[in-house]
CSV table of C-alpha atoms and ligand atoms in Angstrom, one decimal:
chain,number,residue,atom,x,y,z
A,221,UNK,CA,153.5,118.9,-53.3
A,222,UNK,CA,153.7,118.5,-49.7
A,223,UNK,CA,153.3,121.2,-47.4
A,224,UNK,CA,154.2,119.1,-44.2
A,225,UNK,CA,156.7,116.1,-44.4
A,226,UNK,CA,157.3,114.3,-40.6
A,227,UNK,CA,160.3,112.0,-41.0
A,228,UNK,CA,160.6,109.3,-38.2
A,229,UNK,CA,159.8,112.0,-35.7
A,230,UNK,CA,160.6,111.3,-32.0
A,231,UNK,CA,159.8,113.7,-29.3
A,232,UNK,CA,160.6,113.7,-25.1
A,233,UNK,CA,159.5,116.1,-22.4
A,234,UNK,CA,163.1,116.0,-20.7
A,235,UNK,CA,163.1,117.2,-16.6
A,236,UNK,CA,166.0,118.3,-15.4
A,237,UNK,CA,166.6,118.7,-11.7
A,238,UNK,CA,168.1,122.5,-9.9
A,239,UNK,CA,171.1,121.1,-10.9
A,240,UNK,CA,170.3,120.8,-14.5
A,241,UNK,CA,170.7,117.0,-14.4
A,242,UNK,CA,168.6,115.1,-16.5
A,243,UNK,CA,165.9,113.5,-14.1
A,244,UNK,CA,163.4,112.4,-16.9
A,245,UNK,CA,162.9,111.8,-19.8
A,246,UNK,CA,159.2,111.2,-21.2
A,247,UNK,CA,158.8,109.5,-24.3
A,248,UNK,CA,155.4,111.5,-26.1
A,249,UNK,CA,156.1,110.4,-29.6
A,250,UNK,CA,157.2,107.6,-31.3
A,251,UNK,CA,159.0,107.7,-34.7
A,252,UNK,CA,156.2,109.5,-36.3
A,253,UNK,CA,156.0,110.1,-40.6
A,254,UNK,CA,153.5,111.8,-42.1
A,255,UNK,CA,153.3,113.8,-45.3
A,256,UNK,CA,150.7,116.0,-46.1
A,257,UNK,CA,150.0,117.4,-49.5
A,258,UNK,CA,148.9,121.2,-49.9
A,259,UNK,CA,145.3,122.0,-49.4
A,260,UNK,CA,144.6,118.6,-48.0
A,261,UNK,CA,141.8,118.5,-44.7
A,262,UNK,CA,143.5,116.1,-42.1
A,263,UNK,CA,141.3,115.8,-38.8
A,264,UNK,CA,143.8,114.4,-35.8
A,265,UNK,CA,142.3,112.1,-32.9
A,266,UNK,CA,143.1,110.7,-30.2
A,267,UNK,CA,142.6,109.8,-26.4
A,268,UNK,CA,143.8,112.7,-24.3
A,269,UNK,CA,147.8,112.4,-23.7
A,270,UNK,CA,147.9,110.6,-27.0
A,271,UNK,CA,150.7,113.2,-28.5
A,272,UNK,CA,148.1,115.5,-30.8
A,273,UNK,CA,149.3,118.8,-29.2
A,274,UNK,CA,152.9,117.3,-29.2
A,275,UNK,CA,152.6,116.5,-32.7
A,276,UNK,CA,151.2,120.2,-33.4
A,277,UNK,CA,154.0,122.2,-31.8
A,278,UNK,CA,156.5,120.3,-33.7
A,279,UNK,CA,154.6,121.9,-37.1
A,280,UNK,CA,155.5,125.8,-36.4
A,281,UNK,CA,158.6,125.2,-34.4
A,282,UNK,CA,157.3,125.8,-30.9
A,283,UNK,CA,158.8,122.0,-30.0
A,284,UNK,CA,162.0,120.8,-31.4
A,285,UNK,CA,162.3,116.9,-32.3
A,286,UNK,CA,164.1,114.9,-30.3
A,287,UNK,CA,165.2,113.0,-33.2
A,288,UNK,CA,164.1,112.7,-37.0
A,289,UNK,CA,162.7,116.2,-38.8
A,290,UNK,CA,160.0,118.6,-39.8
A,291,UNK,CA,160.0,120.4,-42.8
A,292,UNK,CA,157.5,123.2,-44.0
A,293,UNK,CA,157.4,123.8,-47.4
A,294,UNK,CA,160.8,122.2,-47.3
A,295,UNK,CA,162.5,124.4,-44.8
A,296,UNK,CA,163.8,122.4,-41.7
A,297,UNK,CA,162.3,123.9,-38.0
A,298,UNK,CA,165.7,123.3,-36.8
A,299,UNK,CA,166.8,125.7,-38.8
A,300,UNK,CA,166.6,129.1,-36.6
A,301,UNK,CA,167.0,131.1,-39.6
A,302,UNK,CA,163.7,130.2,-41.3
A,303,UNK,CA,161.6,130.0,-38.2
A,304,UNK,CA,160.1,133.6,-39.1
A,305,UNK,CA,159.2,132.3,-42.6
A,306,UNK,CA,158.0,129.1,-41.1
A,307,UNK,CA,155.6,130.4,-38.1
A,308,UNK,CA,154.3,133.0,-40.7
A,309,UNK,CA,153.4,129.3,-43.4
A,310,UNK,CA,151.5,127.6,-40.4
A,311,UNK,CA,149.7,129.5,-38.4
A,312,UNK,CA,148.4,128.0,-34.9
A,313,UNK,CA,145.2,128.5,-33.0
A,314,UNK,CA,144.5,126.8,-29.6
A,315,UNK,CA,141.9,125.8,-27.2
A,316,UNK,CA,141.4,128.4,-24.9
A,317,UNK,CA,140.4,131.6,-26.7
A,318,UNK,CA,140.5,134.1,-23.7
A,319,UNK,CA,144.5,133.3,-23.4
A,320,UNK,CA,144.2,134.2,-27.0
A,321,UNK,CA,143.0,138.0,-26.9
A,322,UNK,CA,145.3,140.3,-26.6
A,323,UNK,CA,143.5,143.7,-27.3
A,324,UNK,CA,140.9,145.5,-25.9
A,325,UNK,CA,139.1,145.5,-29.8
A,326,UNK,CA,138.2,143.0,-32.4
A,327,UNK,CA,140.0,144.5,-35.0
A,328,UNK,CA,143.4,145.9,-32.7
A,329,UNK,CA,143.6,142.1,-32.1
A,330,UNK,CA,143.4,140.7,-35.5
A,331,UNK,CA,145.8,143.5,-36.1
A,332,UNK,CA,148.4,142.2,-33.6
A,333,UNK,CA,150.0,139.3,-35.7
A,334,UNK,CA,150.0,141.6,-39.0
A,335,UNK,CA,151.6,144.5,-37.0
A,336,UNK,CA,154.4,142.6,-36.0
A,337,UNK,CA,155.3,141.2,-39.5
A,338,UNK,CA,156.1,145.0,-40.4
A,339,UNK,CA,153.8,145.7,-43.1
A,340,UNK,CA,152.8,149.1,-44.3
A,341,UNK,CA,149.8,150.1,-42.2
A,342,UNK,CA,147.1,150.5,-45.6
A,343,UNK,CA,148.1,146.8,-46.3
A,344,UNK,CA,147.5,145.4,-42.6
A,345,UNK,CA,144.2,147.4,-43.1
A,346,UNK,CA,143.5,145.4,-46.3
A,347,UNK,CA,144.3,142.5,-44.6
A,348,UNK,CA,142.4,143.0,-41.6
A,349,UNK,CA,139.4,143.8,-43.0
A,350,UNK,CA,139.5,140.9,-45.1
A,351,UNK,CA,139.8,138.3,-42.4
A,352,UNK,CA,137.2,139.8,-40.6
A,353,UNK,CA,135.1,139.4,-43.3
A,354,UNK,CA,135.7,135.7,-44.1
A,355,UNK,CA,134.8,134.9,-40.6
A,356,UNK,CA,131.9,136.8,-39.9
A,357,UNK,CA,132.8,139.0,-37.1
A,358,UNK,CA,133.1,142.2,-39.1
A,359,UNK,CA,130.2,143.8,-37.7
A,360,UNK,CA,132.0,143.6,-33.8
A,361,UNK,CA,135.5,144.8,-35.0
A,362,UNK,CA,135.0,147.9,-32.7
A,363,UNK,CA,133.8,145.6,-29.4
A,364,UNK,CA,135.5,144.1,-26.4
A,365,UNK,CA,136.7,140.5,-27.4
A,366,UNK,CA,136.1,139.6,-24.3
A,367,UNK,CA,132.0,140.4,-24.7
A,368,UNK,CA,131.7,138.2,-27.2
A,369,UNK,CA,130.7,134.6,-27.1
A,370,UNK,CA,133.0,131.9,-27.5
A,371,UNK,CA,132.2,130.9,-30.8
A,372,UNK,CA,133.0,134.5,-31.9
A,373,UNK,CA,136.1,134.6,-29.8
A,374,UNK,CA,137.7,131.9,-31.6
A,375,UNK,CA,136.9,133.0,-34.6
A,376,UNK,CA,138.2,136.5,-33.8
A,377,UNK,CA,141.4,134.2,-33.0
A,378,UNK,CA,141.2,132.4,-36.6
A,379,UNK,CA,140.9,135.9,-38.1
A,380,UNK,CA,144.5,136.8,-36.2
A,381,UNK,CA,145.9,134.0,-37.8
A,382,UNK,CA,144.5,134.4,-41.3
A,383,UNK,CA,145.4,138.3,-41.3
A,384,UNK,CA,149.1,136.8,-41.6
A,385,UNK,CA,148.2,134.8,-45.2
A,386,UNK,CA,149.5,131.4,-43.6
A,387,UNK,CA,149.0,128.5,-46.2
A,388,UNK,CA,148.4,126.2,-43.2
A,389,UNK,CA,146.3,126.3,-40.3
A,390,UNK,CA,147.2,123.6,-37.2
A,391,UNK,CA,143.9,123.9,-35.1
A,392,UNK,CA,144.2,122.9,-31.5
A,393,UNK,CA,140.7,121.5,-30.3
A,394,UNK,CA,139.6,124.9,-31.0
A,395,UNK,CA,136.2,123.8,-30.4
A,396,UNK,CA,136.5,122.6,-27.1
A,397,UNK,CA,134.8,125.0,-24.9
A,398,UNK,CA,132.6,126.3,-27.3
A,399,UNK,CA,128.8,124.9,-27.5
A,400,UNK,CA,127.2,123.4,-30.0
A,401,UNK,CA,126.2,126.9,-32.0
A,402,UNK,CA,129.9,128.1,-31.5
A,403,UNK,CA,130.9,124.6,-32.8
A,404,UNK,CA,129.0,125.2,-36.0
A,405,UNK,CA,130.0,128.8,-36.8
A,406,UNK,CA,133.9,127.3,-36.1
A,407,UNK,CA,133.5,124.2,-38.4
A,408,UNK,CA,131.8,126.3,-41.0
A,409,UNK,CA,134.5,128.6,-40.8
A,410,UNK,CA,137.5,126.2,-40.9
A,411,UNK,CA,135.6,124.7,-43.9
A,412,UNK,CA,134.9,127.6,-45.8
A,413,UNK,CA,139.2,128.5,-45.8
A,414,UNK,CA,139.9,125.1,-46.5
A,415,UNK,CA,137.5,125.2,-50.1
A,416,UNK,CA,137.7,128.3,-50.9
A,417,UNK,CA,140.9,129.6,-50.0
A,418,UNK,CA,142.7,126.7,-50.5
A,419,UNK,CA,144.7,126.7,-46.9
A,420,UNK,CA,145.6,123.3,-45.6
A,421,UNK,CA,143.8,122.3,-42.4
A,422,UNK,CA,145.6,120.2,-39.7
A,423,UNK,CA,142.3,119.7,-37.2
A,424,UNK,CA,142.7,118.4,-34.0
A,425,UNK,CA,139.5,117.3,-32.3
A,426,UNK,CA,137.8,114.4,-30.2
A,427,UNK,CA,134.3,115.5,-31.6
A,428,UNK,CA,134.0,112.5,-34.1
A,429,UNK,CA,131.7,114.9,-36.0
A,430,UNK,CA,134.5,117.5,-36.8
A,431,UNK,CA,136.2,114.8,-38.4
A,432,UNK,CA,133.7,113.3,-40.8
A,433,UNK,CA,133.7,115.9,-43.8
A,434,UNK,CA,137.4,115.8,-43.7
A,435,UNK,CA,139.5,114.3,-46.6
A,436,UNK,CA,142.1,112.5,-44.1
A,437,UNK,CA,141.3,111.5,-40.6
A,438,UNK,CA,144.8,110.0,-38.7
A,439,UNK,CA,144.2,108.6,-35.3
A,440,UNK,CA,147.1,108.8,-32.4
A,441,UNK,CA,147.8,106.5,-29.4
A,442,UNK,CA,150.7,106.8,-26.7
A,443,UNK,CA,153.0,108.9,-29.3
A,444,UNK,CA,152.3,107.2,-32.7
A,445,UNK,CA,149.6,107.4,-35.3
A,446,UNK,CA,148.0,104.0,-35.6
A,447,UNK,CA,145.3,105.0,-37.9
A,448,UNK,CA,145.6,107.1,-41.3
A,449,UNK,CA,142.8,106.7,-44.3
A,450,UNK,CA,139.7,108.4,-45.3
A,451,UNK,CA,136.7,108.8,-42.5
A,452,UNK,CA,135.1,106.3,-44.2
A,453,UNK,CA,137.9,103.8,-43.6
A,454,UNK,CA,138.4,105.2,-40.1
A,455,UNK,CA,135.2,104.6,-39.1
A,456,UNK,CA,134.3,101.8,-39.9
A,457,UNK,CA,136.6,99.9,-37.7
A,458,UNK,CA,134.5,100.8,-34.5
A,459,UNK,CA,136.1,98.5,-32.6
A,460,UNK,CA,139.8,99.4,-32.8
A,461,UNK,CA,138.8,102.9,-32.3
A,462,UNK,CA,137.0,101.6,-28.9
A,463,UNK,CA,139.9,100.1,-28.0
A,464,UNK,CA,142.1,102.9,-28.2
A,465,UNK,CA,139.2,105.1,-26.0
A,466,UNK,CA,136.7,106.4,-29.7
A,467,UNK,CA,134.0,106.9,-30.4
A,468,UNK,CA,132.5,106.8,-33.6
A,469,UNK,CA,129.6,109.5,-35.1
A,470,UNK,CA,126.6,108.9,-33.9
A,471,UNK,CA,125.2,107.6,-36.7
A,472,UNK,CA,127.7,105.0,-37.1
A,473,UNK,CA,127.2,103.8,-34.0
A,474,UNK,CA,123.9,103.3,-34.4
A,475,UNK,CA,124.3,101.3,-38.0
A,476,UNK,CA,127.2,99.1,-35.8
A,477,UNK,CA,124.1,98.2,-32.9
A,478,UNK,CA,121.8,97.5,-35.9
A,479,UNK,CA,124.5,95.2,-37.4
A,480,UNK,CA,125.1,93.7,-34.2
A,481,UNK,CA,121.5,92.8,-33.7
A,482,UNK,CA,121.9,91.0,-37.1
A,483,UNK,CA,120.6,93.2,-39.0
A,484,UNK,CA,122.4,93.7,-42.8
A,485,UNK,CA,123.4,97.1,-42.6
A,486,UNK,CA,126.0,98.9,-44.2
A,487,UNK,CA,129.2,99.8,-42.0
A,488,UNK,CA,130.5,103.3,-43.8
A,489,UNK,CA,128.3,105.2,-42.8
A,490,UNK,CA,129.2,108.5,-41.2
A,491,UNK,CA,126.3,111.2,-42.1
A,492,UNK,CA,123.2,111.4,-41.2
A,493,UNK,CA,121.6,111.3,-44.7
A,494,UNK,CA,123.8,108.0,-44.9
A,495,UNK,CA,121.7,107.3,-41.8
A,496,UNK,CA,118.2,108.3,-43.4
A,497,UNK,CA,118.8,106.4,-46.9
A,498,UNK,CA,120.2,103.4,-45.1
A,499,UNK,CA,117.2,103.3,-42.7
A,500,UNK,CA,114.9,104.0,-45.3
A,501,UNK,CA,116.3,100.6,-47.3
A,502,UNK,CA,116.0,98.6,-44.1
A,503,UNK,CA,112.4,99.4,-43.8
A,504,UNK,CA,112.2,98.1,-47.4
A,505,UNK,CA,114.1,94.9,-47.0
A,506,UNK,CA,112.2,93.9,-43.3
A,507,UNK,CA,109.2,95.0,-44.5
A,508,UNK,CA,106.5,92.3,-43.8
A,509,UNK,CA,105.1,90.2,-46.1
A,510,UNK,CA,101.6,89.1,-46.7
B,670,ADP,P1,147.2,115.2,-26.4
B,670,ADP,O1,147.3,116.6,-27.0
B,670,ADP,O2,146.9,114.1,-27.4
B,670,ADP,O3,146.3,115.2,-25.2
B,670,ADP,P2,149.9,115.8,-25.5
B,670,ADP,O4,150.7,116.0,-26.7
B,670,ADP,O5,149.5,117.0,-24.7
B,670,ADP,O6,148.7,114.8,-25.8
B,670,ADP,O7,150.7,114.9,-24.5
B,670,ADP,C1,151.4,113.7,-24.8
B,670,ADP,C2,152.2,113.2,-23.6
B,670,ADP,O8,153.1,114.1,-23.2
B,670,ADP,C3,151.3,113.0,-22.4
B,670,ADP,O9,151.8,111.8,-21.7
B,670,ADP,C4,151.5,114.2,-21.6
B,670,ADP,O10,151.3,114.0,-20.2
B,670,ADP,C5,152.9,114.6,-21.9
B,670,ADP,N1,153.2,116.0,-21.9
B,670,ADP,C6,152.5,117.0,-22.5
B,670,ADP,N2,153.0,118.2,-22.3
B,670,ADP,C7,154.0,118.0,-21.4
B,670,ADP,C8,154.9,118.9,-20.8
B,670,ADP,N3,154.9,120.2,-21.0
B,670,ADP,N4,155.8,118.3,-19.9
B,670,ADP,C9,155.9,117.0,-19.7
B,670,ADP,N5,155.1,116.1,-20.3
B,670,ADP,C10,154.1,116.6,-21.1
B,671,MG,MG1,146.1,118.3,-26.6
């Protein structure tokens, strides 16, 4: 069953004039379908002004299409009357976690979202307990938010959004000014809900990394999605991913310069133990002979 279904999906950021007359109208994306089933992992990339963020606010209802439809769980974001129902199934986190806090505790901010669903006050404890525990930050629910580190403000940001029981999560390049611990604890995080919870991750990112454990990677360019398989699929086409402003992982890169110097390497490979058992066969092969 599909949680998301995108049908031909058109979007423009319209500028009107003082007048209210129509002065512009920007085209960021381009008959877009996509389905995705429940529980599925999709990584999103893309060069910056691609559509990803676009694409995003369409899934919760923050953006309207222009033409075509969203549905969540089969109800229509153009439908007012479900928007509630809607915003409370996908649940959105975004770059910047200091425009994020809104309390002057951990646990008064994961409360926030809860609170305002108008749930008896033992049950938003339950619930907030819980999602501090399943992303590590129950030991701080009595500090400033804004003490903590990056990494552990986004993740008292995830917690927020998990405290509401949303069976999808549309993650915003969450990791983008974190560094590379506060990557980790995020990824691991975000991992972790997806296996064991079973909540459907829609993860935008333009760390190629992020998107290498994922079961689904789609790549977007000026408004549509021009890329949609497996990361293994995905990245192997190092070129067209150059020529739409990619990168690949590391390691792939490095198997695509071996290749390049004529060297018979494989070209799926995305991880590093890839990396060390396809290294480890190339000593074999070139080994000398005497
Ligand atoms: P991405 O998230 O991939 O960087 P966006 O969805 O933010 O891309 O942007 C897609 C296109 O829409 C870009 O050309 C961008 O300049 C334009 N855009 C984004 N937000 C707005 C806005 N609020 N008003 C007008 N144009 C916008
Ligand atoms: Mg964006």
């Amino acid at each position: 069953m599909n949680i998301i279904e995108v049908k031909n999906l058109s979007y423009s950021y319209q500028h009107f004039d003082d007048e209210g007359n129509l002065i512009e109208s920007a085209p960021a994306l381009l008959e877009i379908n996509l389905d995705i089933p429940k529980g599925q992992f999709v990584a999103v990339l893309g060069h910056n002004g691609s559509g990803k963020s676009t694409l995003a606010k369409h899934l919760n209802g923050i953006l309207k299409p222009t033409k075509g439809g969203v549905c969540v769980n089969k109800m229509d974001v153009n439908d007012e009357t479900l928007i509630y129902d809607i915003r409370q199934t996908v649940g959105m986190v975004f770059q910047n976690p200091d425009n994020q806090i809104v309390a002057s505790t951990v646990e008064e901010d994961v409360a926030f979202a809860p609170e305002n669903l108008g749930l008896e006050p033992k049950e938003i404890r339950l619930r907030i307990d819980k999602a501090m525990k399943t992303v590590g930050i129950y030991e701080f629910r009595r500090h400033a938010p804004h003490r903590l580190s990056g990494g552990q403000k986004q993740r008292v940001a995830i917690a927020g959004v998990i405290a509401m029981e949303p069976e999808c999560l549309v993650l915003d390049e969450i990791t983008a000014m974190l560094d590379p611990k506060g990557r980790k604890e995020i990824m691991n995080t975000v991992e972790k809900l997806n296996r064991e919870k079973g909540i459907t991750v829609i993860l935008i990112t333009h760390y190629m990394e992020e998107a290498v454990n994922s079961d689904r990677v789609l790549v977007m360019d000026k408004g549509r999605i021009i890329m949609d398989g497996t990361p293994k699929q995905i990245f192997s086409r190092v070129e067209t991913l150059k020529n739409v402003g990619l990168d690949v992982p590391p390691v792939t890169e490095l198997m695509h310069l071996l290749s390049q110097s004529g060297l018979k390497v494989k070209n799926d490979v995305i991880n590093e133990e890839e990396c060390v058992e396809e290294l480890l066969r190339l000593t074999e092969l070139y080994k000398p002979t005497n």
